Amino acid sequence: MSELYIRVAEDENEEPMEIPSEDDGTVLLSSVAAQFPGACGLRYRNPESQCMRGVRLVEGVLHAPENEWGNLVYVVNYPKDNKRKMEEIDAASAVKVKRGFQKTSDLIVLGLPWKTSEQDLKDYFSTFGEVIMVQVKRDAKTGNSKGFGFVRFADYETQTKVITQRHMIDGRWCDCKLPNSKVCPDEPMRSRKIFVGRCTEDMTPDELRQYFMQYGEVTDVFIPKPFRAFAFVTFADDQVAQALCGEDLIIKGVSVHISNAEPKHNNIHQLFRNFPGGIASLATQMFGRSQYQSPSSHV
DNA sequence: GTTGAGCGTT
């Protein structure tokens, strides 16, 4: 029987780690890999030749040279270039973990003064958190600002904070919103926006905002004009919106009913979302044959 | 040389 542990290091000059051997004196590759993920073998420097030698590996079992592990330090082998790849994989997954729910998007900045530059934007928004992108949209010919731009933050918390307030930039009030291109018509809107039914005409947007603030950050209030007895309230947090759905709340002495906001009808697909058989069926009825392929049918 | 609700030349 050999020793209980052999000394293994990632590199000849690194501090060795003791890896347990089996009763028969062998060492399992899995034991090595448990401490050095991705390891595929061991090597060591032969004291006599001063050359590196490979350790015999048979079906996952490492065999001691000359039947004796001795006091040598064994160095971990990795698959060709695998070490770097593993680091890349780790880095990539770390990025994904960091993103996860926290992925930020470009925000559109509306209402910019004509004079505001990208540097001005960066200076202003940097007071909220790390800015990773700013843009001021300009006329291609004249170079004049179109009065809006975009900003992107490193952290989602910063984004949420920025969305939920107005911004005084170079003397004008500006709004930061998720761009329409980023707003999925289905889930996100449905989850963050509520439908407030049975509204009365004397309810103002500001009053609704004041009222719903008690539940969470309100990012938008919309009351159709002319009066239609309902309103939409959007929260920063979808969980707040979801928690309110189904409730009957009393605002200014009247009972309003809260439910999910149906997706806004931005395009033809949303407009005919609830049409029996879908839009293709509608096309069939209109034209007598199905010549329309909905984009959603080849996602 | 203008303007003030909106939505990004690639």
CSV table of C-alpha atoms (C1' of nucleotides) in Angstrom, one decimal:
chain,number,residue,atom,x,y,z
A,1,MET,CA,0.0,0.0,0.0
A,2,SER,CA,1.2,3.4,-0.9
A,3,GLU,CA,0.6,6.7,0.7
A,4,LEU,CA,-2.8,8.0,1.6
A,5,TYR,CA,-2.4,11.2,-0.3
A,6,ILE,CA,-0.4,12.5,-3.2
A,7,ARG,CA,0.6,16.0,-3.9
A,8,VAL,CA,-1.0,17.7,-6.9
A,9,ALA,CA,-0.6,21.2,-8.2
A,10,GLU,CA,-1.9,23.2,-11.1
A,11,ASP,CA,1.6,24.2,-11.9
A,12,GLU,CA,5.1,23.2,-10.7
A,13,ASN,CA,5.4,26.4,-8.8
A,14,GLU,CA,2.0,26.5,-7.3
A,15,GLU,CA,1.2,25.3,-3.9
A,16,PRO,CA,0.3,21.6,-4.0
A,17,MET,CA,-2.9,20.1,-2.8
A,18,GLU,CA,-3.2,16.7,-1.3
A,19,ILE,CA,-5.4,14.3,-3.2
A,20,PRO,CA,-6.5,11.0,-1.6
A,21,SER,CA,-5.3,7.7,-3.2
A,22,GLU,CA,-7.3,4.5,-3.2
A,23,ASP,CA,-6.5,1.4,-1.1
A,24,ASP,CA,-4.7,-0.2,-4.0
A,25,GLY,CA,-2.4,2.8,-4.3
A,26,THR,CA,-4.0,4.2,-7.4
A,27,VAL,CA,-5.5,7.6,-7.7
A,28,LEU,CA,-8.8,8.2,-9.4
A,29,LEU,CA,-8.8,10.9,-12.0
A,30,SER,CA,-12.1,11.9,-10.6
A,31,SER,CA,-10.4,12.7,-7.3
A,32,VAL,CA,-8.1,15.0,-9.1
A,33,ALA,CA,-10.9,16.5,-11.1
A,34,ALA,CA,-12.8,17.2,-8.0
A,35,GLN,CA,-10.1,19.7,-7.0
A,36,PHE,CA,-9.0,20.7,-10.5
A,37,PRO,CA,-12.1,20.8,-12.7
A,38,GLY,CA,-11.4,19.8,-16.3
A,39,ALA,CA,-8.3,17.9,-15.4
A,40,CYS,CA,-7.6,15.0,-17.7
A,41,GLY,CA,-4.4,13.6,-16.3
A,42,LEU,CA,-1.2,14.1,-14.3
A,43,ARG,CA,2.5,14.6,-15.1
A,44,TYR,CA,5.6,15.0,-13.0
A,45,ARG,CA,9.2,15.9,-13.4
A,46,ASN,CA,11.4,12.8,-13.5
A,47,PRO,CA,14.2,13.5,-10.9
A,48,GLU,CA,16.7,11.6,-13.0
A,49,SER,CA,16.1,12.9,-16.5
A,50,GLN,CA,14.6,16.2,-15.4
A,51,CYS,CA,12.0,15.7,-18.1
A,52,MET,CA,8.3,15.8,-17.6
A,53,ARG,CA,6.7,12.4,-17.5
A,54,GLY,CA,3.1,11.4,-17.9
A,55,VAL,CA,1.3,9.4,-15.3
A,56,ARG,CA,-0.3,6.2,-16.6
A,57,LEU,CA,-4.0,6.6,-16.9
A,58,VAL,CA,-6.2,3.6,-17.5
A,59,GLU,CA,-10.0,4.0,-17.6
A,60,GLY,CA,-10.0,6.8,-15.1
A,61,VAL,CA,-7.4,5.3,-12.8
A,62,LEU,CA,-4.0,6.9,-12.3
A,63,HIS,CA,-1.2,4.5,-11.7
A,64,ALA,CA,1.9,5.4,-9.6
A,65,PRO,CA,5.2,5.5,-11.6
A,66,GLU,CA,7.4,2.6,-10.4
A,67,ASN,CA,4.4,1.6,-8.1
A,68,GLU,CA,5.4,4.4,-5.8
A,69,TRP,CA,4.0,8.0,-5.8
A,70,GLY,CA,6.8,9.2,-3.6
A,71,ASN,CA,7.1,12.7,-2.5
A,72,LEU,CA,6.9,14.3,-5.9
A,73,VAL,CA,4.6,17.0,-6.9
A,74,TYR,CA,2.3,16.0,-9.7
A,75,VAL,CA,1.1,18.6,-12.1
A,76,VAL,CA,-2.4,18.6,-13.5
A,77,ASN,CA,-2.9,18.1,-17.2
A,78,TYR,CA,-5.8,19.8,-19.0
A,79,PRO,CA,-7.1,19.1,-22.5
A,80,LYS,CA,-5.3,21.1,-25.1
A,81,ASP,CA,-6.0,24.8,-24.3
A,82,ASN,CA,-8.8,23.7,-22.1
A,83,LYS,CA,-7.7,25.8,-19.2
A,84,ARG,CA,-8.3,29.0,-21.1
A,85,LYS,CA,-11.6,27.7,-22.4
A,86,MET,CA,-12.8,26.9,-19.0
A,87,GLU,CA,-11.9,30.4,-17.9
A,88,GLU,CA,-13.9,31.7,-20.8
A,89,ILE,CA,-16.8,29.5,-20.0
A,90,ASP,CA,-16.7,30.7,-16.4
A,91,ALA,CA,-16.5,34.3,-17.5
A,92,ALA,CA,-19.4,33.8,-19.9
A,93,SER,CA,-21.6,32.2,-17.3
A,94,ALA,CA,-20.6,34.9,-14.9
A,95,VAL,CA,-21.9,37.5,-17.3
A,96,LYS,CA,-25.1,35.6,-17.7
A,97,VAL,CA,-25.5,35.3,-14.0
A,98,LYS,CA,-24.9,39.0,-13.6
A,99,ARG,CA,-27.4,39.7,-16.3
A,100,GLY,CA,-30.2,37.2,-15.5
A,101,PHE,CA,-33.2,39.3,-14.6
A,102,GLN,CA,-30.9,42.3,-14.4
A,103,LYS,CA,-30.4,42.8,-18.1
A,104,THR,CA,-30.6,46.5,-18.9
A,105,SER,CA,-31.9,48.0,-22.1
A,106,ASP,CA,-31.4,51.2,-24.0
A,107,LEU,CA,-33.7,53.9,-22.6
A,108,ILE,CA,-35.1,56.6,-24.9
A,109,VAL,CA,-34.7,60.1,-23.5
A,110,LEU,CA,-37.5,62.3,-24.6
A,111,GLY,CA,-37.7,66.1,-24.6
A,112,LEU,CA,-34.0,67.0,-24.7
A,113,PRO,CA,-33.1,70.6,-25.3
A,114,TRP,CA,-31.8,71.1,-28.8
A,115,LYS,CA,-28.4,72.1,-27.4
A,116,THR,CA,-27.9,69.0,-25.2
A,117,SER,CA,-24.8,67.0,-26.3
A,118,GLU,CA,-23.9,63.4,-25.7
A,119,GLN,CA,-21.4,64.6,-23.2
A,120,ASP,CA,-24.1,66.5,-21.4
A,121,LEU,CA,-26.2,63.4,-21.3
A,122,LYS,CA,-23.3,61.3,-20.0
A,123,ASP,CA,-22.5,63.9,-17.3
A,124,TYR,CA,-26.1,64.1,-16.1
A,125,PHE,CA,-26.9,60.4,-16.1
A,126,SER,CA,-23.6,59.4,-14.5
A,127,THR,CA,-25.0,60.9,-11.3
A,128,PHE,CA,-27.3,57.9,-11.1
A,129,GLY,CA,-24.9,55.1,-11.9
A,130,GLU,CA,-22.5,53.8,-14.5
A,131,VAL,CA,-23.4,54.9,-18.0
A,132,ILE,CA,-22.4,52.5,-20.8
A,133,MET,CA,-23.9,54.3,-23.8
A,134,VAL,CA,-25.4,57.6,-24.7
A,135,GLN,CA,-26.7,58.9,-28.0
A,136,VAL,CA,-28.3,62.1,-29.2
A,137,LYS,CA,-30.2,61.6,-32.4
A,138,ARG,CA,-29.4,64.2,-35.0
A,139,ASP,CA,-30.5,65.2,-38.5
A,140,ALA,CA,-28.0,63.6,-40.8
A,141,LYS,CA,-27.7,66.8,-43.0
A,142,THR,CA,-27.8,69.6,-40.5
A,143,GLY,CA,-26.5,67.8,-37.4
A,144,ASN,CA,-29.2,69.4,-35.4
A,145,SER,CA,-30.5,67.4,-32.5
A,146,LYS,CA,-33.9,65.8,-32.9
A,147,GLY,CA,-34.6,66.4,-29.3
A,148,PHE,CA,-34.3,62.8,-28.1
A,149,GLY,CA,-31.6,60.3,-27.5
A,150,PHE,CA,-30.8,57.1,-25.8
A,151,VAL,CA,-29.0,56.0,-22.6
A,152,ARG,CA,-27.9,52.6,-21.3
A,153,PHE,CA,-26.8,51.9,-17.8
A,154,ALA,CA,-24.6,49.1,-16.4
A,155,ASP,CA,-27.0,48.2,-13.6
A,156,TYR,CA,-30.7,47.4,-13.7
A,157,GLU,CA,-31.3,49.2,-10.4
A,158,THR,CA,-30.0,52.4,-12.0
A,159,GLN,CA,-32.3,51.9,-14.9
A,160,THR,CA,-35.3,51.4,-12.7
A,161,LYS,CA,-34.5,54.5,-10.7
A,162,VAL,CA,-34.0,56.6,-13.9
A,163,ILE,CA,-37.3,55.4,-15.5
A,164,THR,CA,-39.4,56.2,-12.4
A,165,GLN,CA,-38.6,59.9,-12.3
A,166,ARG,CA,-38.5,63.0,-14.5
A,167,HIS,CA,-35.2,64.6,-15.4
A,168,MET,CA,-34.2,68.2,-15.6
A,169,ILE,CA,-31.6,68.3,-18.3
A,170,ASP,CA,-30.2,71.7,-19.4
A,171,GLY,CA,-33.4,73.4,-18.3
A,172,ARG,CA,-36.1,71.1,-19.6
A,173,TRP,CA,-38.0,68.3,-18.1
A,174,CYS,CA,-37.2,65.0,-19.9
A,175,ASP,CA,-38.6,61.5,-19.6
A,176,CYS,CA,-36.8,58.2,-19.8
A,177,LYS,CA,-38.7,55.3,-21.1
A,178,LEU,CA,-38.2,51.8,-22.5
A,179,PRO,CA,-38.2,52.3,-26.3
A,180,ASN,CA,-41.2,50.9,-28.1
A,181,SER,CA,-38.9,48.5,-29.9
A,182,LYS,CA,-38.0,46.9,-26.6
A,183,VAL,CA,-41.5,46.6,-25.3
A,184,CYS,CA,-42.9,43.2,-26.0
A,185,PRO,CA,-46.6,43.5,-26.6
A,186,ASP,CA,-47.5,40.5,-24.5
A,187,GLU,CA,-46.0,39.6,-21.2
A,188,PRO,CA,-44.1,42.7,-20.0
A,189,MET,CA,-47.0,45.1,-20.6
A,190,ARG,CA,-49.6,42.8,-19.2
A,191,SER,CA,-47.6,42.3,-16.1
A,192,ARG,CA,-46.7,45.8,-15.3
A,193,LYS,CA,-49.8,47.7,-16.4
A,194,ILE,CA,-53.2,47.4,-14.8
A,195,PHE,CA,-56.6,48.3,-16.2
A,196,VAL,CA,-58.6,50.5,-13.8
A,197,GLY,CA,-62.3,50.1,-14.5
A,198,ARG,CA,-65.3,52.1,-13.3
A,199,CYS,CA,-63.3,55.3,-13.1
A,200,THR,CA,-65.2,58.6,-12.7
A,201,GLU,CA,-64.7,61.6,-14.8
A,202,ASP,CA,-63.3,63.7,-11.9
A,203,MET,CA,-60.3,61.4,-11.4
A,204,THR,CA,-57.2,63.1,-12.7
A,205,PRO,CA,-54.0,61.4,-13.8
A,206,ASP,CA,-52.2,63.0,-10.9
A,207,GLU,CA,-54.8,61.8,-8.4
A,208,LEU,CA,-54.5,58.3,-9.7
A,209,ARG,CA,-50.7,58.5,-9.5
A,210,GLN,CA,-50.9,59.7,-5.9
A,211,TYR,CA,-53.3,57.0,-5.0
A,212,PHE,CA,-51.4,54.1,-6.6
A,213,MET,CA,-48.1,55.3,-5.3
A,214,GLN,CA,-48.9,53.6,-2.0
A,215,TYR,CA,-48.5,50.2,-3.7
A,216,GLY,CA,-45.3,50.9,-5.6
A,217,GLU,CA,-43.5,53.1,-8.0
A,218,VAL,CA,-45.9,54.3,-10.7
A,219,THR,CA,-44.2,54.8,-14.1
A,220,ASP,CA,-47.3,55.9,-16.1
A,221,VAL,CA,-50.9,56.9,-15.8
A,222,PHE,CA,-53.1,57.0,-18.9
A,223,ILE,CA,-56.7,58.3,-19.0
A,224,PRO,CA,-58.3,58.2,-22.4
A,225,LYS,CA,-59.9,61.4,-23.7
A,226,PRO,CA,-62.8,61.8,-24.2
A,227,PHE,CA,-63.9,60.2,-20.9
A,228,ARG,CA,-64.3,56.4,-21.1
A,229,ALA,CA,-64.6,55.4,-17.5
A,230,PHE,CA,-61.3,53.6,-17.3
A,231,ALA,CA,-57.6,54.2,-17.0
A,232,PHE,CA,-54.3,52.5,-17.2
A,233,VAL,CA,-51.7,52.6,-14.5
A,234,THR,CA,-48.2,51.2,-15.0
A,235,PHE,CA,-45.9,50.2,-12.2
A,236,ALA,CA,-42.2,49.8,-12.2
A,237,ASP,CA,-42.5,46.4,-10.7
A,238,ASP,CA,-44.7,43.8,-12.3
A,239,GLN,CA,-45.3,42.0,-9.0
A,240,VAL,CA,-47.0,45.1,-7.7
A,241,ALA,CA,-49.3,45.2,-10.7
A,242,GLN,CA,-50.1,41.5,-10.5
A,243,ALA,CA,-50.9,41.8,-6.8
A,244,LEU,CA,-53.5,44.4,-7.4
A,245,CYS,CA,-55.3,42.5,-10.2
A,246,GLY,CA,-58.8,41.4,-9.1
A,247,GLU,CA,-59.0,44.0,-6.4
A,248,ASP,CA,-61.8,46.5,-5.9
A,249,LEU,CA,-60.2,49.7,-4.6
A,250,ILE,CA,-62.0,52.8,-3.4
A,251,ILE,CA,-60.7,56.0,-5.0
A,252,LYS,CA,-62.4,59.3,-4.2
A,253,GLY,CA,-65.3,57.4,-2.6
A,254,VAL,CA,-66.0,55.2,-5.6
A,255,SER,CA,-65.1,51.5,-6.2
A,256,VAL,CA,-62.9,50.9,-9.1
A,257,HIS,CA,-62.0,47.4,-10.4
A,258,ILE,CA,-58.4,46.4,-11.2
A,259,SER,CA,-57.6,43.9,-13.9
A,260,ASN,CA,-54.9,43.0,-16.3
A,261,ALA,CA,-54.4,45.5,-19.1
A,262,GLU,CA,-54.9,43.9,-22.4
A,263,PRO,CA,-52.0,44.4,-24.8
A,264,LYS,CA,-52.1,47.7,-26.7
A,265,HIS,CA,-53.2,47.4,-30.3
A,266,ASN,CA,-50.1,48.6,-32.0
A,267,ASN,CA,-50.2,46.5,-35.2
A,268,ILE,CA,-52.5,44.3,-37.2
A,269,HIS,CA,-51.5,41.1,-35.3
A,270,GLN,CA,-52.5,42.6,-32.0
A,271,LEU,CA,-55.6,44.1,-33.5
A,272,PHE,CA,-56.8,40.7,-34.6
A,273,ARG,CA,-55.4,38.8,-31.7
A,274,ASN,CA,-58.8,37.7,-30.5
A,275,PHE,CA,-60.2,37.0,-33.9
A,276,PRO,CA,-61.5,33.4,-34.1
A,277,GLY,CA,-59.0,31.2,-35.9
A,278,GLY,CA,-56.5,34.0,-36.0
A,279,ILE,CA,-55.5,36.4,-38.7
A,280,ALA,CA,-54.9,33.7,-41.3
A,281,SER,CA,-58.5,32.7,-40.9
A,282,LEU,CA,-59.5,36.3,-41.4
A,283,ALA,CA,-57.5,36.4,-44.6
A,284,THR,CA,-59.1,33.2,-45.8
A,285,GLN,CA,-62.6,34.7,-45.2
A,286,MET,CA,-61.6,37.9,-47.0
A,287,PHE,CA,-59.7,36.5,-49.9
A,288,GLY,CA,-61.2,33.0,-50.2
A,289,ARG,CA,-57.8,31.3,-49.8
A,290,SER,CA,-55.1,31.4,-47.2
A,291,GLN,CA,-52.4,33.5,-48.6
A,292,TYR,CA,-51.4,35.2,-45.5
A,293,GLN,CA,-48.7,33.7,-43.3
A,294,SER,CA,-48.5,35.2,-39.8
A,295,PRO,CA,-45.0,35.9,-38.7
A,296,SER,CA,-45.8,34.3,-35.4
A,297,SER,CA,-46.3,31.0,-37.2
A,298,HIS,CA,-42.6,30.7,-38.0
A,299,VAL,CA,-41.1,32.0,-34.8
B,1,DG,C1',-31.8,80.2,-38.3
B,2,DT,C1',-38.5,77.2,-37.2
B,3,DT,C1',-40.3,72.7,-33.4
B,4,DG,C1',-41.9,69.8,-28.4
B,5,DA,C1',-45.0,64.6,-29.3
B,6,DG,C1',-42.5,61.0,-30.3
B,7,DC,C1',-39.1,56.0,-31.0
B,8,DG,C1',-33.1,54.6,-32.8
B,9,DT,C1',-29.5,56.3,-41.0
B,10,DT,C1',-25.8,51.8,-39.7
